Amino acid sequence: VFCASTQKKIEKAKMRDPQYQYNMGLFHLNRNNPDEAIRYFNSALALNPRYDLALNALGLAYSMKGNFEEAVRQYQNCININPALTEVHNNLGTAYQEMGLIDKAEQEFRVAISDVNYRSKELPYYNLARLYLAQGKVEEALSYVEQSIEINKSFRMGYNLKGIILEGLSRYEEAIESYKTALKNLEGDVDISFNLAVAYFKNNELSKAKEIFEKIYPRVSDLEIKKKIDEYLRMIK
């Protein structure tokens, strides 16, 4: 009886604890379950409407669902409560970019970069690189992604994006090296491995391209990527 009574008290305490609800939301968000994450973040906000981290995370959950309008609303609510939470500016910029609001996206990324105390500046620099690449401003994109890597030497997404940019400039050997750096301690990554194989193909290193394509093929779930690999393998043969 004592154990059952204690357990009930613990469960009631959890229901009244906004941080517990927030942590549970993060757990589900990290498991790619945005609907369940949203439920917990809303529970946290019902207990504490000024919970800035929960508002930011709620925006992330809506972004994961592709509901960028609602994500923007939650990010803006977060900024109204805590404009010093720089991470939310980067997240807001990403949502704006997905909505095609390029000027607003760039503005938010630059707000994040301007914060001298922000410890993850590689992210807004990386996002600016993506933004400029989408506009065909390749040299500017390369400059920003290089700054992101300079800040975080182990930033795999940055090295992968740098490879994509260099490949677009027909600088295949440099692209190959960038992809290889991205794959360090991460050789099982199918997407980056595919990019590396394509760069080898374009650089006329066909045997290396073939080896990677054949290695990753059984692990590719995207049918379009499988078709592309089939096409490359036919051209190599």
mmCIF file of C-alpha atoms in Angstrom:
data_model
loop_
_atom_site.group_PDB
_atom_site.id
_atom_site.type_symbol
_atom_site.label_atom_id
_atom_site.label_comp_id
_atom_site.label_asym_id
_atom_site.label_seq_id
_atom_site.Cartn_x
_atom_site.Cartn_y
_atom_site.Cartn_z
ATOM 1 C CA VAL A 1 0.000 0.000 0.000
ATOM 2 C CA PHE A 2 2.826 2.340 0.882
ATOM 3 C CA CYS A 3 4.552 1.712 -2.439
ATOM 4 C CA ALA A 4 1.360 2.289 -4.413
ATOM 5 C CA SER A 5 0.648 5.504 -2.516
ATOM 6 C CA THR A 6 4.190 6.762 -3.051
ATOM 7 C CA GLN A 7 4.025 5.978 -6.738
ATOM 8 C CA LYS A 8 0.800 7.951 -7.100
ATOM 9 C CA LYS A 9 2.404 10.955 -5.410
ATOM 10 C CA ILE A 10 5.374 10.726 -7.763
ATOM 11 C CA GLU A 11 3.102 10.576 -10.800
ATOM 12 C CA LYS A 12 1.091 13.579 -9.574
ATOM 13 C CA ALA A 13 4.307 15.513 -9.013
ATOM 14 C CA LYS A 14 5.416 14.739 -12.578
ATOM 15 C CA MET A 15 2.098 15.980 -13.938
ATOM 16 C CA ARG A 16 2.678 19.305 -12.131
ATOM 17 C CA ASP A 17 6.331 19.641 -13.157
ATOM 18 C CA PRO A 18 6.829 21.680 -16.381
ATOM 19 C CA GLN A 19 10.461 20.603 -16.667
ATOM 20 C CA TYR A 20 9.480 16.934 -16.579
ATOM 21 C CA GLN A 21 6.892 17.561 -19.314
ATOM 22 C CA TYR A 22 9.497 19.460 -21.339
ATOM 23 C CA ASN A 23 12.060 16.672 -20.963
ATOM 24 C CA MET A 24 9.511 14.101 -22.088
ATOM 25 C CA GLY A 25 8.773 16.275 -25.109
ATOM 26 C CA LEU A 26 12.468 16.337 -25.981
ATOM 27 C CA PHE A 27 12.601 12.557 -25.637
ATOM 28 C CA HIS A 28 9.829 12.120 -28.204
ATOM 29 C CA LEU A 29 11.232 14.868 -30.458
ATOM 30 C CA ASN A 30 14.583 13.074 -30.585
ATOM 31 C CA ARG A 31 12.739 9.871 -31.491
ATOM 32 C CA ASN A 32 11.088 11.630 -34.487
ATOM 33 C CA ASN A 33 7.662 11.601 -32.859
ATOM 34 C CA PRO A 34 6.619 15.271 -33.152
ATOM 35 C CA ASP A 35 2.940 14.726 -32.326
ATOM 36 C CA GLU A 36 3.736 13.223 -28.930
ATOM 37 C CA ALA A 37 6.421 15.868 -28.383
ATOM 38 C CA ILE A 38 3.882 18.622 -29.047
ATOM 39 C CA ARG A 39 1.539 17.123 -26.456
ATOM 40 C CA TYR A 40 4.209 17.244 -23.765
ATOM 41 C CA PHE A 41 5.484 20.712 -24.703
ATOM 42 C CA ASN A 42 1.921 22.034 -24.520
ATOM 43 C CA SER A 43 1.570 20.412 -21.088
ATOM 44 C CA ALA A 44 4.745 22.178 -19.963
ATOM 45 C CA LEU A 45 3.428 25.502 -21.276
ATOM 46 C CA ALA A 46 0.058 24.998 -19.582
ATOM 47 C CA LEU A 47 1.978 24.806 -16.309
ATOM 48 C CA ASN A 48 4.364 27.646 -17.206
ATOM 49 C CA PRO A 49 3.246 29.831 -20.156
ATOM 50 C CA ARG A 50 6.603 31.682 -20.106
ATOM 51 C CA TYR A 51 8.710 28.544 -20.510
ATOM 52 C CA ASP A 52 10.943 29.816 -23.320
ATOM 53 C CA LEU A 53 12.738 26.527 -23.985
ATOM 54 C CA ALA A 54 9.405 24.734 -24.372
ATOM 55 C CA LEU A 55 8.233 27.358 -26.885
ATOM 56 C CA ASN A 56 11.431 26.950 -28.902
ATOM 57 C CA ALA A 57 11.114 23.163 -28.816
ATOM 58 C CA LEU A 58 7.450 23.416 -29.802
ATOM 59 C CA GLY A 59 8.562 25.372 -32.865
ATOM 60 C CA LEU A 60 11.026 22.619 -33.712
ATOM 61 C CA ALA A 61 8.291 19.998 -33.427
ATOM 62 C CA TYR A 62 6.009 21.923 -35.787
ATOM 63 C CA SER A 63 8.924 22.418 -38.194
ATOM 64 C CA MET A 64 9.470 18.667 -38.163
ATOM 65 C CA LYS A 65 5.835 18.256 -39.217
ATOM 66 C CA GLY A 66 6.280 20.791 -42.017
ATOM 67 C CA ASN A 67 3.939 23.302 -40.364
ATOM 68 C CA PHE A 68 6.306 26.244 -40.645
ATOM 69 C CA GLU A 69 3.658 28.929 -40.090
ATOM 70 C CA GLU A 70 2.887 27.513 -36.648
ATOM 71 C CA ALA A 71 6.589 27.012 -35.982
ATOM 72 C CA VAL A 72 7.211 30.702 -36.713
ATOM 73 C CA ARG A 73 4.405 31.670 -34.319
ATOM 74 C CA GLN A 74 5.947 29.637 -31.504
ATOM 75 C CA TYR A 75 9.455 30.962 -32.183
ATOM 76 C CA GLN A 76 8.154 34.537 -32.129
ATOM 77 C CA ASN A 77 6.358 33.851 -28.838
ATOM 78 C CA CYS A 78 9.670 32.573 -27.479
ATOM 79 C CA ILE A 79 11.544 35.688 -28.625
ATOM 80 C CA ASN A 80 8.915 37.928 -27.041
ATOM 81 C CA ILE A 81 9.562 36.211 -23.716
ATOM 82 C CA ASN A 82 13.337 35.823 -24.030
ATOM 83 C CA PRO A 83 14.954 37.730 -26.910
ATOM 84 C CA ALA A 84 18.373 36.699 -25.563
ATOM 85 C CA LEU A 85 17.778 33.025 -26.441
ATOM 86 C CA THR A 86 19.880 33.152 -29.606
ATOM 87 C CA GLU A 87 19.179 29.580 -30.685
ATOM 88 C CA VAL A 88 15.585 30.493 -31.453
ATOM 89 C CA HIS A 89 16.716 33.136 -33.959
ATOM 90 C CA ASN A 90 18.612 30.474 -35.891
ATOM 91 C CA ASN A 91 15.581 28.167 -35.782
ATOM 92 C CA LEU A 92 13.267 30.984 -36.865
ATOM 93 C CA GLY A 93 15.578 31.739 -39.786
ATOM 94 C CA THR A 94 15.408 28.105 -40.881
ATOM 95 C CA ALA A 95 11.594 28.188 -40.814
ATOM 96 C CA TYR A 96 11.553 31.418 -42.814
ATOM 97 C CA GLN A 97 13.891 29.857 -45.382
ATOM 98 C CA GLU A 98 11.574 26.875 -45.779
ATOM 99 C CA MET A 99 8.738 29.333 -46.398
ATOM 100 C CA GLY A 100 10.749 31.157 -49.062
ATOM 101 C CA LEU A 101 11.082 34.315 -46.947
ATOM 102 C CA ILE A 102 14.748 34.752 -47.791
ATOM 103 C CA ASP A 103 15.310 38.272 -46.428
ATOM 104 C CA LYS A 104 13.735 37.423 -43.088
ATOM 105 C CA ALA A 105 15.722 34.205 -42.889
ATOM 106 C CA GLU A 106 19.011 36.001 -43.518
ATOM 107 C CA GLN A 107 18.158 38.625 -40.915
ATOM 108 C CA GLU A 108 17.581 35.977 -38.222
ATOM 109 C CA PHE A 109 20.770 34.098 -39.081
ATOM 110 C CA ARG A 110 22.742 37.331 -38.782
ATOM 111 C CA VAL A 111 21.148 38.066 -35.406
ATOM 112 C CA ALA A 112 22.412 34.673 -34.214
ATOM 113 C CA ILE A 113 25.908 35.331 -35.585
ATOM 114 C CA SER A 114 26.075 38.765 -33.935
ATOM 115 C CA ASP A 115 25.659 37.323 -30.419
ATOM 116 C CA VAL A 116 29.205 37.124 -29.042
ATOM 117 C CA ASN A 117 28.082 34.654 -26.387
ATOM 118 C CA TYR A 118 26.390 32.198 -28.762
ATOM 119 C CA ARG A 119 28.355 28.959 -28.683
ATOM 120 C CA SER A 120 26.900 27.299 -31.785
ATOM 121 C CA LYS A 121 27.662 29.906 -34.434
ATOM 122 C CA GLU A 122 28.566 27.193 -36.927
ATOM 123 C CA LEU A 123 24.808 26.651 -37.344
ATOM 124 C CA PRO A 124 23.797 30.130 -38.598
ATOM 125 C CA TYR A 125 26.933 30.280 -40.765
ATOM 126 C CA TYR A 126 25.977 26.897 -42.226
ATOM 127 C CA ASN A 127 22.409 28.073 -42.782
ATOM 128 C CA LEU A 128 23.617 31.229 -44.508
ATOM 129 C CA ALA A 129 25.707 29.025 -46.794
ATOM 130 C CA ARG A 130 22.587 26.998 -47.662
ATOM 131 C CA LEU A 131 20.664 30.213 -48.222
ATOM 132 C CA TYR A 132 23.230 31.639 -50.638
ATOM 133 C CA LEU A 133 23.697 28.323 -52.434
ATOM 134 C CA ALA A 134 19.944 28.148 -53.087
ATOM 135 C CA GLN A 135 20.217 31.607 -54.685
ATOM 136 C CA GLY A 136 23.116 30.510 -56.900
ATOM 137 C CA LYS A 137 25.618 32.668 -55.000
ATOM 138 C CA VAL A 138 28.165 29.878 -54.866
ATOM 139 C CA GLU A 139 31.287 31.771 -53.822
ATOM 140 C CA GLU A 140 29.433 33.453 -50.952
ATOM 141 C CA ALA A 141 28.033 30.080 -49.917
ATOM 142 C CA LEU A 142 31.529 28.587 -49.882
ATOM 143 C CA SER A 143 32.816 31.448 -47.734
ATOM 144 C CA TYR A 144 30.097 30.956 -45.117
ATOM 145 C CA VAL A 145 30.399 27.180 -44.935
ATOM 146 C CA GLU A 146 34.162 27.525 -44.486
ATOM 147 C CA GLN A 147 33.516 29.860 -41.561
ATOM 148 C CA SER A 148 31.170 27.277 -40.042
ATOM 149 C CA ILE A 149 33.907 24.633 -40.271
ATOM 150 C CA GLU A 150 36.493 27.019 -38.843
ATOM 151 C CA ILE A 151 34.297 27.418 -35.759
ATOM 152 C CA ASN A 152 33.636 23.686 -35.402
ATOM 153 C CA LYS A 153 36.352 21.509 -36.900
ATOM 154 C CA SER A 154 34.220 18.366 -36.481
ATOM 155 C CA PHE A 155 31.070 19.818 -38.096
ATOM 156 C CA ARG A 156 30.182 16.976 -40.480
ATOM 157 C CA MET A 157 27.199 18.751 -42.070
ATOM 158 C CA GLY A 158 29.515 21.645 -42.878
ATOM 159 C CA TYR A 159 32.060 19.418 -44.609
ATOM 160 C CA ASN A 160 29.289 17.694 -46.557
ATOM 161 C CA LEU A 161 27.853 21.012 -47.713
ATOM 162 C CA LYS A 162 31.322 22.250 -48.599
ATOM 163 C CA GLY A 163 31.741 19.145 -50.745
ATOM 164 C CA ILE A 164 28.461 19.858 -52.530
ATOM 165 C CA ILE A 165 29.516 23.448 -53.207
ATOM 166 C CA LEU A 166 32.981 22.465 -54.453
ATOM 167 C CA GLU A 167 31.448 19.804 -56.656
ATOM 168 C CA GLY A 168 29.221 22.469 -58.186
ATOM 169 C CA LEU A 169 32.360 24.454 -58.965
ATOM 170 C CA SER A 170 33.886 21.349 -60.656
ATOM 171 C CA ARG A 171 36.584 21.256 -57.973
ATOM 172 C CA TYR A 172 36.156 17.512 -57.604
ATOM 173 C CA GLU A 173 39.374 16.613 -55.800
ATOM 174 C CA GLU A 174 38.656 19.198 -53.089
ATOM 175 C CA ALA A 175 35.054 17.995 -52.871
ATOM 176 C CA ILE A 176 36.272 14.429 -52.391
ATOM 177 C CA GLU A 177 38.520 15.483 -49.512
ATOM 178 C CA SER A 178 35.674 17.397 -47.886
ATOM 179 C CA TYR A 179 33.308 14.414 -48.117
ATOM 180 C CA LYS A 180 36.022 12.133 -46.734
ATOM 181 C CA THR A 181 36.462 14.467 -43.775
ATOM 182 C CA ALA A 182 32.710 14.438 -43.194
ATOM 183 C CA LEU A 183 32.787 10.641 -43.140
ATOM 184 C CA LYS A 184 35.527 10.346 -40.518
ATOM 185 C CA ASN A 185 34.171 8.167 -37.704
ATOM 186 C CA LEU A 186 30.890 8.097 -39.633
ATOM 187 C CA GLU A 187 31.541 5.715 -42.504
ATOM 188 C CA GLY A 188 28.042 4.274 -42.313
ATOM 189 C CA ASP A 189 26.367 7.492 -43.437
ATOM 190 C CA VAL A 190 24.629 6.608 -46.707
ATOM 191 C CA ASP A 191 23.933 10.145 -47.942
ATOM 192 C CA ILE A 192 27.482 11.445 -47.549
ATOM 193 C CA SER A 193 28.885 8.194 -48.967
ATOM 194 C CA PHE A 194 26.650 8.640 -52.010
ATOM 195 C CA ASN A 195 27.934 12.194 -52.462
ATOM 196 C CA LEU A 196 31.516 10.951 -52.225
ATOM 197 C CA ALA A 197 30.887 8.251 -54.829
ATOM 198 C CA VAL A 198 29.371 10.794 -57.224
ATOM 199 C CA ALA A 199 32.393 13.065 -56.777
ATOM 200 C CA TYR A 200 34.713 10.137 -57.528
ATOM 201 C CA PHE A 201 32.654 9.404 -60.658
ATOM 202 C CA LYS A 202 32.881 13.015 -61.843
ATOM 203 C CA ASN A 203 36.625 12.959 -61.177
ATOM 204 C CA ASN A 204 36.882 9.834 -63.374
ATOM 205 C CA GLU A 205 37.907 7.608 -60.451
ATOM 206 C CA LEU A 206 35.401 5.008 -61.516
ATOM 207 C CA SER A 207 36.613 2.014 -59.519
ATOM 208 C CA LYS A 208 36.404 3.986 -56.257
ATOM 209 C CA ALA A 209 32.930 5.231 -57.174
ATOM 210 C CA LYS A 210 31.772 1.707 -58.025
ATOM 211 C CA GLU A 211 33.098 0.300 -54.759
ATOM 212 C CA ILE A 212 31.151 2.839 -52.678
ATOM 213 C CA PHE A 213 27.951 2.553 -54.732
ATOM 214 C CA GLU A 214 27.932 -1.233 -54.351
ATOM 215 C CA LYS A 215 28.723 -0.996 -50.648
ATOM 216 C CA ILE A 216 25.868 1.362 -49.761
ATOM 217 C CA TYR A 217 23.264 0.028 -52.209
ATOM 218 C CA PRO A 218 21.764 -2.605 -49.842
ATOM 219 C CA ARG A 219 21.300 0.065 -47.152
ATOM 220 C CA VAL A 220 19.603 2.681 -49.337
ATOM 221 C CA SER A 221 15.885 3.010 -48.599
ATOM 222 C CA ASP A 222 15.127 5.943 -50.923
ATOM 223 C CA LEU A 223 13.980 4.531 -54.275
ATOM 224 C CA GLU A 224 15.135 7.600 -56.191
ATOM 225 C CA ILE A 225 18.648 7.234 -54.801
ATOM 226 C CA LYS A 226 18.616 3.543 -55.712
ATOM 227 C CA LYS A 227 17.679 4.469 -59.283
ATOM 228 C CA LYS A 228 20.531 6.964 -59.436
ATOM 229 C CA ILE A 229 22.994 4.376 -58.170
ATOM 230 C CA ASP A 230 21.748 1.920 -60.821
ATOM 231 C CA GLU A 231 22.326 4.570 -63.485
ATOM 232 C CA TYR A 232 25.849 5.339 -62.260
ATOM 233 C CA LEU A 233 26.732 1.630 -62.107
ATOM 234 C CA ARG A 234 25.461 1.144 -65.678
ATOM 235 C CA MET A 235 27.613 4.042 -66.864
ATOM 236 C CA ILE A 236 30.653 2.652 -65.065
ATOM 237 C CA LYS A 237 30.232 -0.778 -66.633
#
